[in-house]
Amino acid sequence: MGEPGETVRRATRLAAAALFVAGVGAFVSAAPDPAAVPADLVLRGGQVYTLDAPRRWAESIAIRNGRIVSVGSDAEVAAHVGAGTRIVELAGRMVLPGFHDSHVHPLAGGVELGQCSLSGLATPEAVFAKIGACAAALPAAAWLVGSGFELTMFPGGNPRREDLDRVVSDRPAVFSSTDGHSSWVNSQALAIAGVTRDTPDPPGGRIERDETGTPSGTLRESAAALVGSHVPPITPAERRAGLRRGLEMAARLGITSFIEASADEAELGTYEEAAREGWLGARVTVSQRLDAAAGEGAVPALAARARRAAGPRLRADSAKLFVDGVIEGGTAALDEPYAGRGEDRGELLFEPAALARLAVALARERLQLHAHAIGDRAIRVTLDAIEAARAATGWTDARPHLAHIQLLPPAQIARFRGLGAAANVQALWAYEDPFITDLTVPRLGADRSRWLYPIGSLLAGGAVVVGGSDWSVTSMNPLQAIEVGLTRRAPGSGPGPAWIPEERATLSAMLAAYTINGAWLQRAEAERGSIEVGKLADLVVLERNLFDVPPHEISRVKVVKTLLEGKDRF
Ligand SMILES: [Zn+2]
């Protein structure tokens, strides 16, 4: 029969379990748990900042089948070391949940790296030398396409076609600025596009002109498409290569999850391929670009694409709306006019009522709203639209987010918490670089400029703050943004006075922005964003504990290892 034996064994096991329960307080941190399952991987001897709700610290993490099975002291986790367990000795290094970059362009940025990239070139000489070299390497008559020049290198942020003609006159050339809101073109590109003094500014764009009205070589916002539409399209192979470059960069910087900030249908298709073929080495939410002209009629197709794309590492249930432009180009929408420009308050790319209708349509389809909103007027009408969508649909868990939020006065800061909207900040921009001193403060005046990138006030007001790089606009390195969030000084520039010191953030707030808050924004806070038993083992190991590093040295700390589901990504 065998039953008595069964009973005995069961009774013994129950007794043993009772013993463990009784002794729990005494020995959990000392004695190994004999029931512990051997882990695939144990990281031990580290300084683990868990980002769980009590913000606990631990020494060791055990991982099995891609998930965390134990977090605690070295002694606690030791029970999970079996014969086949790989052990990583951390030697006091810091472990954090993998970074979440909540606004980044890995695919387009990766494509740019394969073109003529001017990124990081600090002098006009270096820029022109690089452009000349790029042109020389191309077949005859091919378009020279590039990106990454700094507007601040040119008087008034207005590069001229003649300057480009001097280096490239035998072929059309077009370069986009680091912020992606201006294009610099040569005369041949203007000629091919048929852009002359008689060409009117398109809606939502501006053709910069000389005294005679002749296009001078800079095209803002939608005007860039006048030339851009003549450039040979990016091929599928170029998109795939671009995404691979972007993913590799993210892995090296400790980023395991990100929000693709703007993708068209073809770009979303590349992400879907990567997911299907098993090389999407990060957890991605794709924000599908939705133009004002398309309106709410485009929402059902967007929802269908989101359903098609959904998988373990990919989702696309997010829509990206550009509500305005940028202050340095004079295209951000302000409540009060730009200084010295008459009644010019910039331009909203959506009528407020149309934006509200679109927000309602998105909420009905359970699509997340991801807005580019820079000027105070753009921010205000976006929050109005979010409020309208909440009221119309009752969807209070929509988790909308506003990215950049550069000129953000107290009246709007106060609304984020109540509307459940996240503040998607690019903290790396919050210091006095030439964009601020030469192109922003003169356009706003000193009073309004107090409310540039008010991250401290957003935190104090209870807003959910998430961090994004906006790469390839600026560096993808989260540690640079975290440093500037604390110092409001140029990264790596050493100690000294902060720019608008009231708006500095704490390290714990910046780390939350790049981990658990980012996971929340991707609706994945139950799966990742903190180091807790049961969550995915997406981790980053840093060479030093950031809490022991002077704030102005944080950007120098190196990423030692990046793990995705317990496997080395870097
Ligand atoms: Zn962006």
XYZ file of C-alpha atoms and ligand atoms in Angstrom:
571
model
C 0.000 0.000 0.000
C 2.749 2.404 0.890
C 0.485 4.876 2.599
C 1.957 4.776 6.103
C 5.387 5.587 4.702
C 3.938 8.501 2.773
C 2.348 9.845 5.915
C 5.552 9.597 7.892
C 7.530 11.429 5.258
C 4.918 14.139 5.001
C 4.795 14.511 8.781
C 8.549 14.860 8.972
C 8.525 17.519 6.324
C 5.784 19.442 8.109
C 7.740 19.284 11.361
C 10.816 20.599 9.643
C 8.814 23.420 8.113
C 7.388 24.348 11.518
C 10.878 24.477 12.898
C 11.988 26.897 10.186
C 8.993 29.147 10.805
C 9.642 29.172 14.556
C 13.289 30.013 14.108
C 12.852 32.493 11.307
C 13.875 35.635 13.087
C 16.946 34.015 14.566
C 18.654 32.288 11.701
C 17.478 33.546 8.349
C 20.466 35.768 7.922
C 22.965 33.188 9.164
C 22.102 29.634 8.216
C 21.666 28.432 4.651
C 18.166 27.355 3.658
C 18.332 23.645 2.733
C 15.265 24.037 0.508
C 16.967 26.696 -1.626
C 17.137 25.953 -5.344
C 20.603 26.214 -6.842
C 20.944 29.401 -8.874
C 22.381 29.769 -12.376
C 24.259 32.849 -11.268
C 25.136 34.467 -7.958
C 26.554 37.985 -7.656
C 28.074 38.434 -4.224
C 30.140 40.786 -2.124
C 28.608 43.905 -3.630
C 26.734 47.033 -2.611
C 23.297 46.352 -4.044
C 20.888 49.305 -4.074
C 17.591 47.529 -4.549
C 15.235 50.446 -5.339
C 12.492 48.465 -3.595
C 9.981 50.538 -1.635
C 12.066 50.777 1.588
C 15.193 51.406 -0.525
C 17.077 48.524 1.116
C 20.681 47.596 0.549
C 21.951 44.064 0.033
C 25.220 42.274 -0.727
C 24.233 39.431 -2.939
C 21.735 38.372 -5.647
C 20.873 34.866 -6.872
C 19.408 34.397 -10.366
C 17.686 31.395 -11.885
C 16.016 31.154 -15.283
C 16.502 34.884 -15.820
C 14.761 35.930 -12.622
C 15.905 36.994 -9.185
C 15.381 34.181 -6.648
C 17.149 35.710 -3.664
C 18.419 39.105 -2.512
C 20.152 39.620 0.794
C 23.356 39.224 2.698
C 26.093 37.006 1.299
C 25.186 34.415 3.954
C 21.496 34.385 2.974
C 22.151 34.001 -0.702
C 24.893 31.366 -0.151
C 22.189 28.696 0.095
C 21.555 29.138 -3.634
C 25.107 28.256 -4.649
C 25.140 24.776 -6.147
C 27.674 22.805 -8.138
C 26.656 24.420 -11.418
C 26.240 27.981 -10.149
C 28.356 30.651 -11.797
C 29.652 33.086 -9.218
C 30.593 36.721 -9.838
C 32.633 38.316 -7.061
C 31.580 41.968 -6.972
C 34.380 43.099 -4.656
C 32.345 45.991 -3.283
C 31.029 47.249 -6.630
C 27.567 48.763 -6.873
C 24.613 46.912 -8.380
C 21.478 48.681 -9.573
C 18.435 47.617 -11.555
C 19.217 48.014 -15.263
C 18.776 51.629 -16.349
C 15.575 52.687 -18.101
C 16.005 55.415 -20.718
C 12.504 56.837 -21.142
C 13.157 58.936 -24.258
C 15.794 57.845 -26.757
C 16.175 57.371 -30.529
C 18.373 54.263 -30.795
C 17.357 53.377 -34.331
C 17.615 56.810 -35.948
C 20.721 57.579 -33.888
C 22.299 54.314 -34.975
C 21.482 55.115 -38.616
C 23.148 58.513 -38.176
C 26.300 56.821 -36.914
C 26.450 55.052 -40.282
C 26.156 58.402 -42.136
C 28.328 61.521 -41.866
C 28.227 62.097 -38.124
C 29.450 65.469 -36.855
C 28.594 64.537 -33.297
C 31.151 65.664 -30.729
C 33.117 67.901 -33.141
C 33.798 71.069 -31.195
C 35.201 73.519 -33.759
C 34.075 74.684 -37.214
C 37.457 73.512 -38.584
C 36.801 69.979 -37.370
C 33.262 70.071 -38.765
C 34.361 71.219 -42.231
C 37.233 68.738 -42.324
C 34.872 65.893 -41.519
C 32.314 67.025 -44.105
C 35.048 67.168 -46.757
C 36.248 63.683 -45.875
C 32.700 62.282 -45.972
C 32.062 63.833 -49.393
C 35.318 62.453 -50.788
C 34.341 58.923 -49.739
C 30.996 58.972 -51.601
C 30.246 57.968 -55.200
C 29.823 60.853 -57.651
C 26.551 62.788 -57.332
C 25.352 60.825 -54.282
C 23.642 62.870 -51.600
C 25.827 63.740 -48.619
C 23.634 63.123 -45.601
C 24.718 63.712 -42.042
C 23.808 64.981 -38.632
C 25.074 66.109 -35.278
C 26.208 69.708 -35.795
C 25.758 72.191 -32.969
C 23.587 75.215 -33.778
C 25.645 77.212 -31.288
C 28.639 77.010 -33.623
C 26.939 79.437 -36.018
C 25.925 83.065 -35.396
C 22.286 83.155 -34.278
C 22.044 79.405 -34.704
C 21.862 80.007 -38.485
C 24.374 78.000 -40.514
C 24.632 79.224 -44.129
C 24.527 77.364 -47.408
C 27.638 79.217 -48.666
C 29.688 77.688 -45.864
C 28.586 74.229 -46.905
C 29.041 75.070 -50.620
C 32.704 75.851 -49.976
C 33.299 72.212 -48.946
C 30.611 70.427 -50.984
C 29.437 72.035 -54.211
C 29.420 69.063 -56.613
C 26.561 67.217 -54.888
C 23.553 67.973 -52.653
C 24.307 68.001 -48.942
C 21.987 68.044 -45.934
C 22.866 67.887 -42.250
C 20.490 67.843 -39.308
C 21.373 69.597 -36.072
C 21.984 67.716 -32.825
C 18.479 68.581 -31.599
C 16.953 67.362 -34.864
C 14.875 70.530 -35.271
C 17.004 72.304 -37.890
C 18.569 71.261 -41.188
C 21.595 72.810 -42.848
C 21.620 72.438 -46.619
C 23.841 73.531 -49.497
C 22.769 75.378 -52.634
C 22.513 72.240 -54.744
C 20.128 70.644 -52.225
C 17.921 73.764 -52.306
C 18.002 73.737 -56.123
C 16.995 70.064 -56.351
C 14.147 70.691 -53.902
C 13.096 73.809 -55.847
C 13.246 75.969 -52.718
C 13.613 79.628 -53.715
C 12.760 83.057 -52.371
C 9.220 82.437 -53.683
C 8.728 79.315 -51.581
C 6.466 80.094 -48.621
C 7.211 78.743 -45.149
C 5.281 75.474 -44.761
C 2.875 75.061 -41.814
C 4.900 74.280 -38.698
C 8.185 75.240 -40.297
C 10.429 78.132 -41.283
C 12.877 78.729 -44.123
C 15.584 81.004 -42.768
C 16.350 83.760 -45.301
C 18.897 86.487 -45.939
C 18.049 90.218 -46.293
C 16.779 89.662 -49.854
C 14.430 86.838 -48.839
C 16.628 84.152 -50.439
C 16.818 80.907 -48.433
C 20.055 81.124 -46.464
C 20.633 77.428 -45.792
C 18.812 76.658 -42.529
C 15.424 74.957 -42.532
C 13.469 74.682 -39.267
C 11.087 71.921 -38.245
C 8.686 70.885 -41.053
C 10.607 73.017 -43.591
C 13.387 70.419 -43.416
C 11.088 68.047 -45.291
C 11.195 70.351 -48.359
C 14.709 69.003 -48.923
C 14.433 65.813 -46.882
C 11.728 64.419 -49.166
C 14.292 64.375 -52.016
C 16.926 62.440 -50.069
C 17.039 58.747 -50.976
C 15.100 56.847 -48.276
C 16.828 54.835 -45.569
C 16.934 51.182 -46.625
C 15.711 48.304 -44.417
C 19.308 47.096 -44.081
C 20.395 50.552 -42.878
C 17.597 50.549 -40.294
C 18.604 47.139 -38.984
C 22.260 48.147 -38.773
C 21.215 51.359 -37.033
C 19.130 49.565 -34.419
C 21.982 47.139 -33.736
C 24.348 50.071 -33.128
C 21.839 51.740 -30.814
C 21.252 48.531 -28.847
C 24.991 47.944 -28.425
C 25.494 51.475 -27.139
C 22.634 51.028 -24.664
C 24.104 47.765 -23.363
C 27.530 49.337 -22.807
C 25.883 52.101 -20.754
C 23.885 49.774 -18.504
C 20.528 50.413 -20.211
C 18.283 47.335 -20.283
C 14.946 49.033 -21.069
C 14.012 52.067 -23.093
C 11.236 53.984 -24.780
C 11.894 54.546 -28.477
C 10.824 58.174 -28.642
C 9.529 58.315 -32.207
C 9.099 55.591 -34.810
C 7.219 55.434 -38.073
C 5.692 52.207 -39.361
C 8.893 51.051 -41.065
C 10.954 51.699 -37.942
C 8.462 49.827 -35.777
C 8.796 46.996 -38.304
C 12.541 46.867 -37.670
C 11.910 46.512 -33.930
C 9.444 43.724 -34.651
C 12.041 41.936 -36.771
C 14.599 42.260 -33.997
C 12.155 40.813 -31.481
C 11.170 37.980 -33.803
C 14.762 37.111 -34.680
C 15.927 37.230 -31.065
C 18.344 40.167 -31.199
C 16.267 42.827 -29.438
C 18.641 43.076 -26.474
C 16.485 45.415 -24.380
C 12.879 45.817 -23.279
C 11.371 48.393 -25.553
C 8.250 50.480 -25.733
C 7.985 52.062 -29.162
C 6.195 55.400 -29.297
C 4.574 55.536 -32.710
C 4.828 58.974 -34.268
C 1.440 60.571 -34.874
C 1.421 63.789 -36.879
C -1.100 66.551 -36.374
C -2.250 66.256 -39.979
C -3.189 62.596 -39.465
C -5.486 63.419 -36.516
C -7.603 60.956 -34.563
C -8.510 59.114 -37.756
C -5.050 57.540 -37.613
C -5.506 56.144 -34.104
C -7.194 52.798 -34.953
C -4.345 51.845 -37.327
C -1.854 52.754 -34.640
C -3.713 50.574 -32.137
C -3.714 47.686 -34.601
C 0.047 48.011 -35.048
C 0.457 48.040 -31.265
C -1.484 44.779 -30.983
C 0.578 43.222 -33.772
C 3.909 44.257 -32.221
C 3.218 43.175 -28.628
C 5.570 40.510 -27.284
C 7.761 39.690 -24.283
C 10.337 42.397 -25.018
C 8.382 44.758 -27.231
C 5.292 46.862 -26.973
C 4.102 49.750 -29.088
C 1.001 50.943 -27.236
C 2.243 54.510 -27.199
C 1.803 57.503 -29.487
C 4.369 60.276 -29.914
C 3.037 63.766 -30.562
C 5.214 66.772 -31.273
C 3.218 69.594 -29.697
C 5.780 72.309 -30.459
C 9.382 72.899 -31.538
C 12.396 74.198 -29.621
C 13.201 77.494 -27.917
C 16.654 77.820 -29.540
C 14.987 77.729 -32.968
C 12.216 80.114 -31.882
C 9.672 77.363 -32.598
C 8.589 76.373 -29.075
C 5.073 77.561 -28.144
C 5.216 80.159 -25.358
C 2.461 81.837 -23.344
C 4.210 85.217 -23.609
C 6.045 86.431 -26.752
C 9.706 85.752 -27.402
C 11.876 88.660 -26.269
C 12.400 91.209 -29.047
C 10.179 89.424 -31.571
C 6.959 91.406 -31.355
C 3.943 89.191 -30.792
C 5.749 85.996 -31.852
C 4.857 83.281 -29.311
C 6.080 80.386 -31.422
C 3.720 77.835 -32.861
C 1.617 74.992 -31.556
C 1.708 72.077 -33.980
C -1.807 71.074 -32.824
C -4.869 73.224 -32.295
C -5.730 72.774 -28.596
C -9.174 71.350 -29.387
C -7.703 68.928 -31.933
C -5.096 67.833 -29.414
C -7.790 67.142 -26.835
C -9.805 65.099 -29.349
C -6.690 63.122 -30.183
C -5.913 62.486 -26.490
C -9.455 61.173 -26.006
C -9.137 58.901 -29.065
C -5.816 57.538 -27.769
C -7.254 56.886 -24.305
C -10.225 55.054 -25.834
C -7.764 52.700 -27.544
C -5.719 52.434 -24.315
C -2.714 53.993 -26.001
C -0.240 55.973 -23.920
C 0.328 59.611 -24.836
C 3.987 60.641 -25.155
C 4.233 64.333 -25.940
C 7.156 66.485 -26.967
C 6.296 69.718 -25.122
C 8.937 72.384 -24.559
C 7.345 75.815 -24.184
C 4.961 76.683 -21.352
C 2.032 77.035 -23.770
C 2.691 73.615 -25.316
C 2.893 72.081 -21.840
C -0.324 73.780 -20.732
C -2.393 72.645 -23.712
C -0.964 69.118 -23.457
C -1.990 68.885 -19.799
C -5.409 70.279 -20.794
C -5.729 67.493 -23.367
C -4.732 64.869 -20.798
C -7.320 66.279 -18.413
C -9.970 66.120 -21.133
C -9.083 62.496 -21.924
C -9.331 61.501 -18.252
C -12.709 63.155 -17.952
C -14.066 61.700 -21.185
C -12.868 58.114 -20.769
C -12.414 57.660 -16.999
C -9.043 56.042 -17.707
C -7.047 57.186 -14.695
C -4.157 54.767 -15.302
C -3.171 56.223 -18.669
C 0.369 57.153 -17.498
C 0.830 59.920 -20.088
C 4.179 61.658 -20.212
C 5.547 64.968 -21.344
C 9.126 64.978 -22.549
C 11.614 67.881 -22.345
C 9.250 70.284 -20.477
C 11.879 72.979 -20.723
C 9.988 76.141 -19.737
C 7.723 74.898 -16.973
C 6.235 77.483 -14.593
C 4.790 76.575 -11.155
C 1.145 76.632 -12.294
C 1.826 73.736 -14.682
C 4.235 71.872 -12.351
C 1.394 71.586 -9.858
C -0.822 69.708 -12.347
C 1.398 66.689 -13.058
C 0.643 64.812 -9.852
C -3.121 65.196 -10.005
C -3.281 64.140 -13.651
C -1.028 61.113 -13.112
C 1.281 62.466 -15.813
C 4.992 61.682 -15.710
C 7.665 64.326 -16.200
C 10.111 62.894 -18.742
C 13.215 65.011 -18.095
C 16.517 65.215 -19.929
C 18.572 66.206 -16.899
C 21.748 66.399 -18.962
C 20.386 69.605 -20.506
C 20.000 71.394 -17.160
C 23.190 73.415 -17.063
C 24.416 76.660 -18.577
C 25.763 75.631 -21.955
C 25.691 77.951 -24.993
C 22.186 76.691 -25.839
C 21.049 78.247 -22.586
C 23.246 81.341 -22.425
C 23.243 82.295 -26.134
C 20.051 80.884 -27.620
C 17.564 80.444 -24.757
C 17.895 83.063 -21.986
C 18.119 85.951 -24.520
C 14.865 84.708 -26.102
C 13.038 84.393 -22.761
C 14.536 87.027 -20.463
C 15.788 86.367 -16.928
C 12.434 86.082 -15.121
C 11.006 83.295 -17.230
C 14.397 81.581 -17.401
C 14.128 80.776 -13.693
C 11.677 78.037 -14.721
C 13.934 76.211 -17.151
C 14.136 72.482 -16.382
C 12.673 72.773 -12.845
C 13.388 69.172 -11.833
C 13.617 69.903 -8.095
C 10.194 71.569 -8.137
C 8.660 68.648 -10.043
C 9.979 66.257 -7.389
C 8.800 68.495 -4.567
C 5.378 68.666 -6.224
C 5.026 64.896 -6.199
C 5.326 64.335 -9.952
C 6.606 60.990 -11.182
C 9.945 61.970 -12.726
C 11.540 59.688 -15.327
C 14.850 60.180 -17.123
C 15.608 60.116 -20.820
C 18.705 60.878 -22.881
C 17.090 61.892 -26.184
C 20.207 60.387 -27.814
C 21.394 61.128 -30.526
C 20.548 64.699 -29.517
C 22.896 64.309 -26.536
C 24.855 61.515 -24.867
C 22.985 58.310 -24.021
C 25.046 57.872 -20.825
C 22.612 57.891 -17.859
C 25.436 58.693 -15.452
C 26.034 62.027 -17.192
C 22.366 62.950 -16.795
C 22.314 61.778 -13.185
C 25.377 63.891 -12.407
C 23.894 67.026 -13.973
C 20.594 66.397 -12.186
C 22.568 66.721 -8.942
C 25.023 69.466 -9.893
C 23.324 71.491 -12.654
C 26.799 71.969 -14.049
C 28.457 70.651 -17.221
C 29.191 66.957 -16.728
C 32.777 66.381 -15.663
C 33.422 70.091 -15.071
C 34.255 69.706 -11.377
C 32.808 71.415 -8.327
C 31.388 74.943 -8.468
C 28.147 76.911 -8.411
C 24.990 75.250 -9.725
C 22.696 76.836 -12.314
C 19.349 77.525 -10.532
C 20.505 75.526 -7.469
C 16.933 75.218 -6.083
C 16.205 72.831 -8.918
C 18.866 70.248 -8.078
C 17.635 66.680 -7.531
C 18.860 64.098 -5.028
C 20.770 61.002 -6.088
C 18.024 58.691 -4.866
C 15.468 60.608 -6.942
C 17.643 60.451 -10.061
C 18.240 56.721 -9.605
C 14.510 56.129 -9.187
C 13.922 58.149 -12.372
C 16.249 55.828 -14.303
C 14.929 52.560 -12.803
C 11.632 51.943 -11.029
C 9.888 55.045 -12.387
C 10.963 54.177 -15.913
C 9.586 50.666 -15.414
C 6.297 52.154 -14.214
C 6.126 54.286 -17.357
C 6.481 51.103 -19.427
C 3.764 49.443 -17.283
C 6.326 46.926 -16.075
C 6.960 47.896 -12.445
C 5.810 44.420 -11.334
C 8.473 42.831 -13.541
C 11.497 45.111 -13.299
C 12.872 48.450 -12.133
C 13.922 47.168 -8.702
C 15.949 44.256 -7.377
C 13.392 42.014 -5.709
C 12.674 38.302 -5.629
C 10.570 37.292 -8.620
C 11.590 40.185 -10.867
C 13.601 39.869 -14.062
C 17.361 39.873 -13.518
C 18.060 43.033 -15.518
C 20.999 44.584 -13.695
C 23.899 46.967 -14.059
C 27.168 46.701 -12.131
C 29.061 49.962 -11.598
C 32.697 50.160 -10.548
C 31.880 52.383 -7.553
C 28.962 53.076 -5.208
C 27.464 56.345 -6.505
C 26.505 57.348 -2.955
C 30.238 57.417 -2.075
C 31.262 59.430 -5.142
C 31.270 63.263 -5.125
C 28.354 64.331 -7.361
C 30.628 66.021 -9.892
C 32.475 62.723 -10.482
C 29.446 60.490 -11.130
C 29.789 60.674 -14.920
C 33.297 59.215 -14.637
C 32.074 56.003 -13.005
C 32.354 53.057 -15.386
C 29.766 50.407 -16.159
C 31.420 47.056 -15.409
C 28.637 44.739 -16.509
C 25.100 44.809 -17.893
C 22.830 41.806 -17.417
C 19.550 41.149 -19.209
C 17.610 38.246 -17.717
C 20.804 37.207 -15.958
C 22.811 37.035 -19.187
C 25.738 39.302 -19.999
C 24.818 42.040 -22.469
C 28.081 43.811 -21.693
Zn 13.485 63.049 -28.840
